[in-house]
Amino acid sequence: MILSDSRILEEIEKGTIIIEPFKRECLGTNSYDVHLGKYLATYTNRVLDAKAHNEIEHFEIPKNGYVLHPGTLYLGVTLEYTETHAHVPFLEGKSSTGRLGIDIHATAGKGDVGFCNTWTLEISVAQPVKVYAGMPIGQLIYFVVEGNIATMYNTKGNAKYNNKTTRPVESMMWKNKF
Ligand SMILES: Nc1ccn([C@H]2C[C@H](O)[C@@H](COP(=O)(O)OP(=O)(O)OP(=O)(O)O)O2)c(=O)n1
């Protein structure tokens, strides 16, 4: 089950969902629109190593926008800081961003109950496209969870993406033992 607009508002009232900043007009029928934060990042090395800590370089999107090109993975970040304490949040693209050939995540759209942070976006594009800080970039949808949560994401000792940030965060795959 996906939360409706009025249920999302009720959960915000209760404090089980936090979206900052929150604007009523960004609430859709059963989703909330999130926006592109001002920082992007790219990996320093062209060849990434799944076992290594791959470093990234952050940069700010200029006022007049920044052109993204195919063949490069850009990490972006939502302007919105969110907390979800009782539902499973999912980050989805928007039809309007999709129609510009912009993908905002690479397989990872699911969030966890207890995730408290901005969302890192794994952005790739089909053709060159100029993007702007503050533009609508995706939407959050909220699923009802079945069963008790034994470990909330924000209390999980080995959660990788818990540190509060306004910048995109690189892959922490290197912390996995394999
Ligand atoms: N595009 C995305 C997808 C998810 N997340 C956040 C919300 C999730 O609650 C958190 C962890 O996501 P995963 O469980 O998919 O990631 P990992 O399994 O790699 O990390 P961990 O071991 O911390 O669970 O990252 C994000 O910022 N950006």
Coordinates of N, CA and C and ligand atoms in Angstrom, one line a residue:
M1 N 0.8 -1.2 0.0 CA 0.0 0.0 0.0 C 0.9 1.3 0.0
I2 N 0.5 2.2 -0.8 CA 1.2 3.5 -0.9 C 0.4 4.6 -0.2
L3 N 1.1 5.4 0.5 CA 0.3 6.5 1.2 C -0.2 7.5 0.3
S4 N -1.4 7.9 0.5 CA -2.1 9.0 -0.2 C -1.6 10.4 0.2
D5 N -1.9 11.4 -0.5 CA -1.5 12.8 0.0 C -2.0 13.1 1.4
S6 N -3.3 12.8 1.7 CA -3.7 13.1 3.0 C -3.1 12.3 4.1
R7 N -2.7 11.0 3.8 CA -2.0 10.2 4.8 C -0.6 10.7 5.0
I8 N 0.0 11.1 3.9 CA 1.4 11.7 4.1 C 1.3 12.9 5.0
L9 N 0.3 13.8 4.8 CA 0.2 14.9 5.6 C -0.1 14.5 7.1
E10 N -0.9 13.5 7.3 CA -1.1 13.0 8.7 C 0.2 12.5 9.3
E11 N 1.0 11.8 8.5 CA 2.2 11.3 9.1 C 3.2 12.4 9.4
I12 N 3.1 13.5 8.6 CA 4.0 14.7 8.9 C 3.5 15.3 10.1
E13 N 2.2 15.4 10.3 CA 1.7 16.0 11.6 C 2.2 15.2 12.8
K14 N 2.2 13.8 12.7 CA 2.6 13.0 13.8 C 4.1 13.0 14.0
G15 N 4.8 13.4 12.9 CA 6.3 13.4 13.0 C 6.9 12.1 12.6
T16 N 6.2 11.2 12.0 CA 6.7 9.9 11.5 C 7.3 10.1 10.1
I17 N 6.9 11.2 9.4 CA 7.6 11.6 8.2 C 8.0 13.0 8.4
I18 N 9.3 13.3 8.1 CA 9.8 14.7 8.1 C 10.3 15.0 6.7
I19 N 9.9 16.1 6.1 CA 10.5 16.5 4.8 C 10.8 18.0 5.0
E20 N 12.1 18.3 4.9 CA 12.5 19.7 5.1 C 13.4 20.2 4.0
P21 N 13.0 21.3 3.3 CA 11.8 22.1 3.5 C 10.6 21.4 2.9
F22 N 9.4 21.7 3.5 CA 8.2 21.1 3.0 C 7.3 22.2 2.4
K23 N 6.8 21.9 1.2 CA 5.9 22.8 0.5 C 4.7 22.1 0.1
R24 N 3.5 22.6 0.5 CA 2.3 21.9 0.2 C 2.1 21.6 -1.3
E25 N 2.6 22.6 -2.1 CA 2.3 22.4 -3.5 C 3.2 21.3 -4.1
C26 N 4.2 20.8 -3.4 CA 5.0 19.7 -3.9 C 4.4 18.3 -3.6
L27 N 3.3 18.3 -2.8 CA 2.6 17.1 -2.5 C 1.7 16.7 -3.6
G28 N 2.0 15.5 -4.2 CA 1.1 15.0 -5.3 C 0.1 14.1 -4.7
T29 N -0.7 13.4 -5.6 CA -1.8 12.6 -5.2 C -1.3 11.5 -4.2
N30 N -0.2 10.9 -4.5 CA 0.4 9.9 -3.6 C 1.9 9.9 -3.6
S31 N 2.5 11.1 -3.6 CA 3.9 11.3 -3.7 C 4.3 12.7 -3.2
Y32 N 5.6 12.9 -3.0 CA 6.1 14.2 -2.7 C 7.3 14.5 -3.6
D33 N 7.2 15.7 -4.3 CA 8.3 16.0 -5.3 C 9.5 16.5 -4.5
V34 N 10.7 16.0 -4.9 CA 11.9 16.5 -4.3 C 12.7 17.2 -5.4
H35 N 13.7 18.0 -5.0 CA 14.4 18.9 -5.9 C 15.9 18.7 -5.9
L36 N 16.5 19.1 -6.9 CA 18.0 18.9 -7.0 C 18.7 19.9 -6.2
G37 N 19.5 19.4 -5.3 CA 20.4 20.3 -4.4 C 21.5 20.9 -5.2
K38 N 22.2 21.9 -4.6 CA 23.2 22.6 -5.4 C 24.5 21.9 -5.7
Y39 N 24.8 20.8 -5.0 CA 26.0 20.1 -5.2 C 25.9 18.9 -6.1
L40 N 26.8 18.8 -7.0 CA 27.0 17.5 -7.8 C 28.4 17.0 -7.5
A41 N 28.6 15.7 -7.9 CA 29.9 15.2 -7.7 C 30.2 14.2 -8.8
T42 N 31.5 14.0 -9.1 CA 31.9 12.9 -10.1 C 33.1 12.2 -9.5
Y43 N 33.2 11.0 -9.9 CA 34.4 10.2 -9.4 C 35.7 10.7 -10.0
T44 N 36.7 10.7 -9.2 CA 38.0 11.3 -9.6 C 38.6 10.3 -10.6
N45 N 38.5 9.0 -10.4 CA 39.1 8.1 -11.3 C 38.0 7.6 -12.3
R46 N 38.5 7.4 -13.6 CA 37.5 7.0 -14.6 C 37.1 5.5 -14.4
V47 N 38.1 4.7 -14.0 CA 37.9 3.3 -13.7 C 37.6 3.1 -12.2
L48 N 36.5 2.7 -11.8 CA 36.1 2.5 -10.4 C 36.5 1.1 -10.0
D49 N 36.8 0.9 -8.7 CA 37.1 -0.4 -8.2 C 36.1 -0.6 -7.0
A50 N 35.3 -1.7 -7.2 CA 34.2 -2.0 -6.3 C 34.8 -2.3 -4.9
K51 N 36.1 -2.7 -4.8 CA 36.6 -3.0 -3.4 C 37.3 -1.8 -2.8
A52 N 37.5 -0.8 -3.6 CA 38.3 0.4 -3.1 C 37.3 1.5 -2.7
H53 N 37.9 2.5 -1.9 CA 37.1 3.7 -1.6 C 37.4 4.7 -2.8
N54 N 36.4 4.8 -3.7 CA 36.6 5.6 -4.8 C 36.2 7.1 -4.4
E55 N 37.2 8.0 -4.6 CA 37.0 9.3 -4.2 C 36.2 10.1 -5.2
I56 N 35.5 11.1 -4.7 CA 34.7 12.0 -5.6 C 35.1 13.4 -5.4
E57 N 34.8 14.2 -6.4 CA 35.0 15.7 -6.3 C 33.7 16.4 -6.4
H58 N 33.4 17.2 -5.5 CA 32.1 18.0 -5.5 C 32.3 19.3 -6.2
F59 N 31.2 19.7 -6.8 CA 31.2 21.1 -7.4 C 29.8 21.6 -7.3
E60 N 29.7 23.0 -7.4 CA 28.4 23.6 -7.2 C 27.8 23.9 -8.6
I61 N 26.5 23.7 -8.7 CA 25.9 24.0 -10.0 C 25.8 25.5 -10.1
P62 N 26.3 26.0 -11.2 CA 26.3 27.5 -11.4 C 24.8 28.0 -11.5
K63 N 24.6 29.3 -11.3 CA 23.2 29.8 -11.3 C 22.5 29.6 -12.6
N64 N 23.3 29.6 -13.7 CA 22.8 29.5 -15.1 C 22.8 28.0 -15.5
G65 N 23.0 27.1 -14.6 CA 22.8 25.7 -14.9 C 24.1 25.0 -15.2
Y66 N 24.1 23.7 -15.4 CA 25.2 22.9 -15.7 C 24.8 21.7 -16.6
V67 N 25.6 21.6 -17.7 CA 25.3 20.6 -18.7 C 25.8 19.2 -18.3
L68 N 24.9 18.2 -18.2 CA 25.4 16.9 -17.9 C 25.5 16.1 -19.3
H69 N 26.5 15.3 -19.3 CA 26.8 14.5 -20.6 C 26.7 13.0 -20.4
P70 N 26.3 12.3 -21.4 CA 26.2 10.9 -21.4 C 27.6 10.3 -21.1
G71 N 27.7 9.1 -20.5 CA 29.0 8.5 -20.3 C 29.6 8.8 -19.0
T72 N 29.1 9.7 -18.2 CA 29.6 10.0 -16.9 C 28.5 9.8 -15.9
L73 N 28.9 9.2 -14.7 CA 27.9 9.1 -13.6 C 28.1 10.3 -12.7
Y74 N 27.0 11.0 -12.6 CA 27.0 12.2 -11.7 C 26.3 11.8 -10.4
L75 N 26.8 12.2 -9.3 CA 26.1 12.0 -8.0 C 25.5 13.4 -7.7
G76 N 24.2 13.3 -7.4 CA 23.5 14.5 -7.0 C 22.9 14.3 -5.6
V77 N 22.2 15.3 -5.1 CA 21.6 15.2 -3.8 C 20.3 15.9 -3.8
T78 N 19.4 15.4 -3.0 CA 18.1 16.2 -2.9 C 18.3 17.4 -2.0
L79 N 17.6 18.4 -2.4 CA 17.5 19.6 -1.5 C 16.9 19.3 -0.2
E80 N 16.0 18.3 -0.3 CA 15.2 18.0 0.9 C 15.9 17.0 1.8
Y81 N 15.9 17.3 3.1 CA 16.3 16.3 4.2 C 15.0 15.6 4.6
T82 N 15.1 14.3 4.7 CA 13.9 13.6 5.0 C 14.2 12.6 6.2
E83 N 13.2 12.3 7.0 CA 13.2 11.3 8.0 C 11.9 10.4 7.8
T84 N 12.1 9.1 7.8 CA 10.9 8.3 7.6 C 11.0 7.2 8.7
H85 N 10.1 7.3 9.7 CA 10.2 6.5 10.9 C 9.3 5.3 10.9
A86 N 8.3 5.2 10.0 CA 7.3 4.1 10.1 C 6.9 3.5 8.8
H87 N 7.5 4.1 7.7 CA 7.2 3.6 6.4 C 8.4 3.3 5.6
V88 N 8.2 2.6 4.4 CA 9.4 2.4 3.5 C 9.3 3.5 2.5
P89 N 10.3 4.4 2.5 CA 10.3 5.5 1.4 C 11.0 5.0 0.2
F90 N 10.5 5.3 -1.0 CA 11.1 5.0 -2.3 C 11.3 6.3 -3.0
L91 N 12.5 6.4 -3.6 CA 12.8 7.5 -4.5 C 12.5 7.1 -5.9
E92 N 11.7 7.9 -6.6 CA 11.4 7.6 -8.0 C 11.7 8.8 -8.8
G93 N 11.8 8.5 -10.1 CA 12.0 9.7 -11.0 C 10.6 10.3 -11.3
K94 N 10.7 11.4 -12.0 CA 9.4 12.0 -12.5 C 9.3 11.8 -14.0
S95 N 8.1 11.7 -14.4 CA 7.9 11.6 -15.9 C 8.6 12.7 -16.6
S96 N 8.5 13.9 -16.1 CA 9.1 15.1 -16.8 C 10.6 15.0 -16.8
T97 N 11.3 14.5 -15.8 CA 12.7 14.3 -15.9 C 13.1 13.1 -16.8
G98 N 12.3 12.1 -16.7 CA 12.5 10.9 -17.6 C 12.4 11.3 -19.1
R99 N 11.4 12.2 -19.4 CA 11.2 12.7 -20.8 C 12.4 13.6 -21.3
L100 N 13.2 14.0 -20.3 CA 14.4 14.8 -20.7 C 15.6 13.8 -20.8
G101 N 15.4 12.5 -20.6 CA 16.4 11.5 -20.7 C 17.3 11.5 -19.4
I102 N 16.8 12.0 -18.3 CA 17.5 12.0 -17.1 C 17.1 10.9 -16.2
D103 N 18.0 10.0 -15.8 CA 17.8 8.9 -14.8 C 18.3 9.4 -13.5
I104 N 17.6 9.2 -12.4 CA 18.1 9.8 -11.2 C 18.6 8.7 -10.2
H105 N 18.4 7.5 -10.5 CA 19.0 6.5 -9.7 C 19.4 5.2 -10.5
A106 N 20.5 4.6 -10.1 CA 21.0 3.5 -10.8 C 20.6 2.2 -10.0
T107 N 19.5 1.7 -10.2 CA 19.0 0.5 -9.5 C 18.5 0.7 -8.0
A108 N 19.1 1.8 -7.4 CA 18.8 2.0 -6.0 C 17.7 3.0 -5.8
G109 N 16.5 2.6 -5.6 CA 15.4 3.6 -5.3 C 14.8 3.4 -4.0
K110 N 15.1 2.3 -3.4 CA 14.5 1.9 -2.1 C 15.2 2.6 -0.9
G111 N 14.4 3.1 0.0 CA 15.0 3.6 1.3 C 14.6 2.7 2.4
D112 N 15.1 2.9 3.6 CA 14.8 2.1 4.7 C 14.0 2.8 5.8
V113 N 13.3 2.0 6.5 CA 12.6 2.6 7.7 C 13.7 3.1 8.6
G114 N 13.6 4.4 9.0 CA 14.6 5.0 9.9 C 15.7 5.7 9.1
F115 N 15.6 5.8 7.8 CA 16.6 6.6 7.0 C 16.3 8.1 7.3
C116 N 17.4 8.8 7.7 CA 17.3 10.2 8.1 C 18.4 10.9 7.4
N117 N 18.1 11.4 6.2 CA 19.2 12.1 5.5 C 18.6 12.7 4.2
T118 N 19.5 13.5 3.6 CA 19.2 13.8 2.2 C 19.4 12.6 1.3
W119 N 18.9 12.5 0.1 CA 19.1 11.3 -0.7 C 20.2 11.6 -1.8
T120 N 21.1 10.7 -1.9 CA 22.1 10.8 -3.0 C 21.4 10.3 -4.3
L121 N 21.6 11.0 -5.4 CA 21.0 10.6 -6.7 C 22.2 10.1 -7.5
E122 N 21.9 9.0 -8.3 CA 22.9 8.5 -9.2 C 22.4 8.8 -10.6
I123 N 23.0 10.0 -11.1 CA 22.4 10.6 -12.3 C 23.1 10.2 -13.5
S124 N 22.4 9.7 -14.5 CA 23.0 9.6 -15.9 C 22.0 10.1 -16.9
V125 N 22.5 10.5 -18.1 CA 21.6 11.2 -19.0 C 21.8 10.5 -20.4
A126 N 20.7 10.6 -21.2 CA 20.7 10.0 -22.5 C 21.3 10.9 -23.6
Q127 N 21.2 12.1 -23.4 CA 21.9 13.1 -24.3 C 22.2 14.3 -23.4
P128 N 23.1 15.2 -23.9 CA 23.4 16.4 -23.1 C 22.2 17.2 -22.6
V129 N 22.2 17.5 -21.4 CA 21.0 18.2 -20.8 C 21.5 19.2 -19.7
K130 N 21.0 20.4 -19.7 CA 21.3 21.3 -18.7 C 20.4 21.2 -17.5
V131 N 21.0 21.1 -16.3 CA 20.2 21.0 -15.1 C 20.4 22.2 -14.2
Y132 N 19.5 22.4 -13.3 CA 19.6 23.6 -12.4 C 19.3 23.2 -11.0
A133 N 20.0 23.9 -10.1 CA 19.8 23.6 -8.7 C 18.3 24.1 -8.4
G134 N 17.6 23.3 -7.6 CA 16.3 23.6 -7.2 C 15.2 23.1 -8.2
M135 N 15.6 22.5 -9.3 CA 14.6 22.0 -10.2 C 14.0 20.7 -9.7
P136 N 12.7 20.5 -10.0 CA 12.1 19.2 -9.5 C 12.9 18.0 -10.2
I137 N 13.3 17.0 -9.4 CA 14.1 16.0 -9.9 C 13.5 14.6 -9.7
G138 N 12.7 14.4 -8.7 CA 12.2 13.1 -8.4 C 11.0 13.2 -7.4
Q139 N 10.6 12.0 -7.0 CA 9.4 12.0 -6.0 C 9.6 10.9 -5.0
L140 N 9.2 11.2 -3.8 CA 9.2 10.1 -2.8 C 7.8 9.5 -2.7
I141 N 7.8 8.2 -2.6 CA 6.5 7.5 -2.3 C 6.8 6.7 -1.1
Y142 N 5.7 6.5 -0.3 CA 5.8 5.8 1.0 C 5.0 4.6 1.0
F143 N 5.6 3.4 1.3 CA 4.9 2.2 1.4 C 4.7 1.8 2.9
V144 N 3.5 1.2 3.2 CA 3.2 0.7 4.5 C 4.1 -0.6 4.7
V145 N 4.7 -0.7 5.9 CA 5.5 -1.9 6.1 C 4.8 -2.9 6.9
E146 N 5.0 -4.2 6.6 CA 4.3 -5.3 7.2 C 5.3 -5.9 8.3
G147 N 4.8 -6.1 9.5 CA 5.7 -6.7 10.5 C 6.5 -5.6 11.3
N148 N 7.0 -6.1 12.4 CA 7.8 -5.2 13.3 C 9.2 -5.0 12.7
I149 N 9.7 -3.8 12.9 CA 11.1 -3.5 12.5 C 12.0 -3.9 13.7
A150 N 12.9 -4.8 13.5 CA 13.8 -5.1 14.6 C 14.9 -4.1 14.6
T151 N 15.4 -3.6 13.5 CA 16.5 -2.7 13.4 C 16.2 -1.5 12.5
M152 N 16.0 -0.4 13.0 CA 15.7 0.8 12.2 C 17.1 1.2 11.6
Y153 N 17.0 1.8 10.3 CA 18.2 2.1 9.6 C 19.1 3.1 10.5
N154 N 18.5 4.0 11.1 CA 19.3 5.0 11.9 C 19.8 4.5 13.2
T155 N 19.5 3.3 13.5 CA 20.2 2.7 14.7 C 21.1 1.5 14.4
K156 N 21.1 1.2 13.1 CA 21.9 0.1 12.6 C 23.4 0.5 12.7
G157 N 24.2 -0.3 13.4 CA 25.6 0.1 13.6 C 26.4 0.2 12.3
N158 N 26.1 -0.6 11.3 CA 26.9 -0.6 10.1 C 26.2 0.1 8.9
A159 N 25.2 0.9 9.2 CA 24.5 1.7 8.1 C 25.5 2.6 7.5
K160 N 25.5 2.7 6.1 CA 26.6 3.4 5.5 C 26.3 4.9 5.2
Y161 N 25.0 5.1 5.2 CA 24.6 6.5 4.6 C 23.8 7.3 5.7
N162 N 24.2 7.1 6.9 CA 23.5 7.8 8.0 C 24.0 9.2 8.4
N163 N 25.2 9.5 7.9 CA 25.8 10.8 8.4 C 25.2 11.9 7.6
K164 N 24.6 12.8 8.4 CA 23.8 13.9 7.9 C 24.6 14.8 6.9
T165 N 24.1 15.0 5.7 CA 24.9 15.8 4.7 C 24.0 16.5 3.8
T166 N 24.6 17.6 3.2 CA 23.8 18.3 2.1 C 24.6 18.1 0.8
R167 N 25.5 17.2 0.8 CA 26.3 16.9 -0.4 C 26.1 15.4 -0.8
P168 N 26.2 15.1 -2.1 CA 26.1 13.7 -2.5 C 27.2 12.9 -1.8
V169 N 26.9 11.6 -1.6 CA 27.9 10.7 -0.9 C 28.2 9.6 -1.9
E170 N 29.5 9.3 -1.9 CA 30.0 8.3 -2.8 C 29.7 6.9 -2.3
S171 N 29.9 5.9 -3.2 CA 29.6 4.5 -2.8 C 30.5 4.1 -1.6
M172 N 29.9 3.5 -0.6 CA 30.6 3.0 0.5 C 30.7 1.4 0.4
M173 N 30.6 0.9 -0.8 CA 30.7 -0.5 -1.0 C 32.0 -1.1 -0.3
W174 N 33.0 -0.3 -0.3 CA 34.3 -0.7 0.2 C 34.2 -1.2 1.7
K175 N 33.1 -0.8 2.4 CA 32.9 -1.2 3.8 C 32.3 -2.6 3.9
N176 N 31.8 -3.1 2.8 CA 31.3 -4.5 2.8 C 32.5 -5.4 2.7
K177 N 32.4 -6.5 3.5 CA 33.5 -7.5 3.5 C 33.1 -8.5 2.4
F178 N 33.9 -8.6 1.3 CA 33.7 -9.7 0.3 C 35.0 -10.0 -0.4
Ligands
LIG1 N1 19.3 6.5 -4.5 C1 19.3 6.3 -3.2 C2 18.8 5.2 -2.6 C3 18.9 5.0 -1.2 N2 19.4 6.0 -0.5 C4 19.5 5.9 0.9 C5 18.2 5.4 1.6 C6 18.6 4.1 2.1 O1 17.9 3.9 3.3 C7 20.1 4.1 2.3 C8 20.7 2.8 2.1 O2 20.3 2.2 0.9 P1 20.6 0.7 0.5 O3 20.2 -0.2 1.7 O4 20.1 0.4 -0.8 O5 22.2 0.8 0.4 P2 23.3 -0.2 0.9 O6 22.7 -1.6 1.1 O7 24.4 -0.1 -0.1 O8 23.8 0.4 2.3 P3 23.5 -0.1 3.8 O9 24.5 -1.2 4.0 O10 23.8 1.1 4.6 O11 22.1 -0.5 3.8 O12 20.5 5.0 1.3 C9 19.9 7.2 -1.1 O13 20.4 8.1 -0.4 N3 19.9 7.3 -2.5

